[in-house]
Each structure stands twice: as C-alpha cells, then as structure tokens.
Amino acid sequence: MNTEQLLNSLNISAINHGTATGLVWLNNDSEKSNSYSPVDGNIIAEYFTTSEENYNLVIEKSLEAFNVWKLWPAPKRGEVVRQIGEALRHKREDLGRLVSYEMGKSLQEGIGEVQEMIDICDYATGLSRQLYGMTTHSERPGHRMFEQWHPLGVVGIISAFNFPVAVWSWNAMIALVCGNVCVWKPSEKTPLTAIACQHVIKTVLEKNNIPEGVLSLLNGNRICGEWLTNDKRVNLISATGSTAMGREVGKVVSSRFGKSILELGGNNAIIVCEDADLKIAITACVFGAVGTAGQRCTTTRRLIIHSSIYEKFKDQLVKAYSQLKIGNPLIQENHMGPLIDKDAVEKYLHTISLIKEQGGNMIVEGGVLSGSGFESGCYVKPCIAEVSHDLAIVKTETFAPILYFMKYTDLDEAINIQNEVPQGLSSAIMTTDIRKSELFLSHAGSDCGIANVNIGTSGAEIGGAFGGEKETGGGRESGSDSWKSYMRRQTVTINYSSKLPLAQGISFEL
Ligand code: UN1
C-alpha cells in the first residue's frame, strides 16, 4: 500500500483542516503546517493548526456538550466507547501503518499501539458499569454515609509523539465513560494520526447523536498547549511528555486550582542478578532498550548487572546488538526504525559526547547511519556505554537507544543505584530467587510506579495503573482505579432520624 492509498483509506487524503469539535471539522484555521515522516524524510501531508478563535469555539462547544453528556447514564456512554473500539478494529492495520510511518516505530509496534486503543475501549466499556463508591459507618444514629463520583467537566489531553494515539485513548476513553468531554492536543510531530483517529471516531459520534464537542481535536505547537493549560474552563489536564514540560504544566494548572495528571520522563533500570535466566534477560533488555528506538518513557536505559556474570552478560548482549537490523520500520524484518527527527538525532549525539567527556566507555559505538534507505538522516545506531552509576549524564533521560551498563555486588547496592535517579517510572529485576524478587518489590525495594519481575521495563498492559513517582510526575492513567482521577469525589451524609445529633458530640440548643 502506498502513502496515497493509506491516506485514502483513512479519509485523510485531502486535509483542509486540523481542528474538530467532534462532529464538525472547523475549516477556517489559517496557518498551514506539514507532517514529515522520519522514515524517508518526505512530507506526508499538509494540515492546519488551530487558531485562537477556533480554540475558544472548541472549548465553548465542549462546555455545552458536557451539560448534555454528563446526563447520559454511564453504561450508555460505555456503549459509545464500545462502538469506538469496533470502529478502531476495522482500521487497526491502516491506522497502525500510519502510526509507524509518521512516528517511525516498527509496523508491529504501530499496530500494537492501535490494539492498545481497542483494549482500553473494551476496558472502559466494562468500567462504565463499575464506577462505584464506598459506604462507611456514621458516628451518629440514623445517619448514612457514602461516597459518590461525579464527572469533572472538560479534560484536556496533551499527548507525546512516541505514543501518538494510545496514550490519548487511555485518557479519553476512561474520561468519556466517567461523563467528561475531552479536548486533545496531540504532538505537533504526529498530527496526522490524530486527524485520522478523529475521522474514525466521527462516524461513531454521528451514528449515536452525540452532542458536538464531546471529543474535540486541536492541532498546534506549544502555544496551543498553553491555551489549554491556562484555561480555567478546562478542569483536568492530562499531560505526557518531558519532565521540563510537566514542571511548567503542573505549576500553571495548580496555580488556577485545576487538576493534573502528569506522565513524564523515565530512567528505567533492570537489575540482572547472578541467578537470572539469561535468555529471558537478554531478550528483555534488548527489546527494552531498542524498542521504539529508545523513545518510550518506559525504555530500559540502565542495566545494573551482578559482577559475577557481568562479563558473560556483556558478551551476550553485545552479540545480540550486532544482530539488530536497523531500517525502514514498515519492513517487518527490521528491529529498529528512525528517531523522530533531526533534533532528536542531535540530542543523541550530544549525550554520547557527554558520556565520553564524563568518563564513560562506549562498548557498542553509536553513530548516525547514512546512505541508501537512511536519507531522512534520522537513523542512528543503538549503543552501549559502560559507566559509573554516579555520572551526571546517567541521571538524565535522553530519548534515544543509549544503554548504560553498570556493576553491583550486593542487591541492596543495586536497589540504591536503581533508586538514585530523579525519575521513578518503571523498573525490573531478573532473578529466579524469590527472596531477591520479594525484596525488590518490598518497600525497601524499587521506588518506581512500575516494578516488574523477569519482564523488561516497557510494554505495560492497560489493566494496570500506569505512571510513576518523583520527576515522573505522580499521575496514574489507564487501568486499575485510575478512573478516579477523572471524577470528583463527593462525601454524602444523610440524616434519616427525627433528631439532629451533631458530629463530635457537640450540642447546640436553640
Ligand atoms: C509512553 O512511553 O509514554 O508500557 C507510554 C509501555 C507502553 C506505554 C508507554 N504500553 O511501554
């Protein structure tokens, strides 16, 4: 399938828009922009970025829609989400292919990302019948106490280029069944996948007579994100991206007493113990480090390896790296595609020079690939550096396939190394010894939001709460009880007695 056929099948062959209020594409945005593919450097298509006027229109439509949508019974909202999942099933391959072409991840990962959208739709459909509260016992006779959950209002979703569609769906599908309306600002590096999604969803919204403004789309750069984060009419901002971005968003949103969910940087480590199953460990480490070309927030960036197996493990991993195929991610046999753009390549090169400057030793050299098939200038070699754990560069996140090797002798030391970075998203231990895995999972173990045993750091399932601690931002998205972040909690006390006893034993007689 060529690009033209792909865009046709997704209804985006002639885009004269970029902003949608769910049902309606706003065609009067004036600024044009291009989406480039890092796969071949070509312009995929032109689109329009949202004007301030259209931004305001979107928010007004969202507020109107909220007043209607919040009155729909939650299971009816769930039924709409179920249909969105069905519509996505029909476009799984095509949308996955566009994700791969626009973002640069492998076709399998692109399709896997759409699968994750389908899964969260199924999950949210079931959840729509389970938005339950708790009851508790009142200290007063003839009183009943319980908690209930109400929709918040307008949810602004700012997503990153690396998961251009899945992370939006984790937020939007859960927020929708909770009774909210959503405004999506995708990364300006991946606008087309978002526009294609909106087209898929629009058919479902139309069929169900959903009010205009339930699921809206903006397109634009930082300014557009700032309109959203500064806007008092937007009750919750869920933002995925760098720690620097999250620090700003968090500040702005909290200063207006809005709510935020932040899913920021990771600096994820795998501890490889002396008793690890090396076959599992090698595959997990390689996939964790080079999957999505090292551009997941869950990417494995650090390996903390027991000294007794260090050399053996290093030999095997270096050998595995030598077998990696880098190239067009749409060709199935390639393991790794390009970085998102030339800026990312610059950052990758800069980090390698800092590693060397700070005393790290490259055991698998990096570099930019050139020649036939690499014309976009975005293809780099995955590399490995042997480092001391306390180097400054090891404590920062570079969104690229750069892996740090370090040695440890006892598990407490390994856990300290694992925890000593400012980020706290994902972590893993490779061991066949239950004592070691339990220590790692205990409160004396990993300080991350995600802790895995005999699994790499990436590839979390949608059923769990996703997010992390420290500079990762503390937010949780997707499964478990993350839905509570998209609702407001109300504590209710009902007096069904014929008296008015006051709490804390206070008597007040008139
Ligand atoms: C991200 O990189 O922002 O766990 C999300 C994973 C994916 C999600 C990553 N399911 O690797």
CSV table of C-alpha atoms in Angstrom, one decimal, residues 9-11 78-96 114-115 117-119 121-122 125 168 173 196-208 215:
chain,number,residue,atom,x,y,z
A,9,SER,CA,-8.3,4.5,3.3
A,10,LEU,CA,-8.2,6.7,6.5
A,11,ASN,CA,-10.1,9.5,4.8
A,78,GLY,CA,-19.9,2.9,27.6
A,79,GLU,CA,-21.8,1.7,24.7
A,80,VAL,CA,-20.5,4.6,22.6
A,81,VAL,CA,-17.0,3.7,23.7
A,82,ARG,CA,-17.6,0.1,22.7
A,83,GLN,CA,-18.5,1.2,19.2
A,84,ILE,CA,-15.4,3.4,19.0
A,85,GLY,CA,-13.4,0.2,19.8
A,86,GLU,CA,-15.3,-1.6,17.0
A,87,ALA,CA,-14.5,1.2,14.5
A,88,LEU,CA,-10.9,1.1,15.5
A,89,ARG,CA,-10.8,-2.7,15.0
A,90,HIS,CA,-11.8,-2.1,11.3
A,91,LYS,CA,-8.9,0.4,10.9
A,92,ARG,CA,-6.3,-1.4,13.1
A,93,GLU,CA,-3.9,-2.2,10.2
A,94,ASP,CA,-4.2,1.1,8.4
A,95,LEU,CA,-4.0,3.3,11.5
A,96,GLY,CA,-1.1,1.2,12.8
A,114,VAL,CA,-3.9,0.6,17.9
A,115,GLN,CA,-4.5,-2.7,19.7
A,117,MET,CA,-6.6,1.6,21.9
A,118,ILE,CA,-9.0,-1.2,21.2
A,119,ASP,CA,-8.2,-2.9,24.6
A,121,CYS,CA,-12.2,0.7,24.8
A,122,ASP,CA,-13.2,-2.8,25.9
A,125,THR,CA,-16.9,-0.2,28.4
A,168,TRP,CA,-4.7,9.7,24.2
A,173,MET,CA,-11.9,6.5,26.8
A,196,ALA,CA,-7.1,10.0,11.2
A,197,CYS,CA,-8.4,8.9,14.7
A,198,GLN,CA,-10.8,11.8,14.7
A,199,HIS,CA,-12.2,10.7,11.3
A,200,VAL,CA,-12.7,7.1,12.6
A,201,ILE,CA,-14.4,8.4,15.8
A,202,LYS,CA,-16.6,10.9,14.0
A,203,THR,CA,-18.6,8.2,12.3
A,204,VAL,CA,-19.5,6.7,15.7
A,205,LEU,CA,-20.4,10.0,17.2
A,206,GLU,CA,-22.7,10.8,14.3
A,207,LYS,CA,-24.4,7.4,14.5
A,208,ASN,CA,-25.2,7.9,18.2
A,215,LEU,CA,-14.4,14.6,21.7
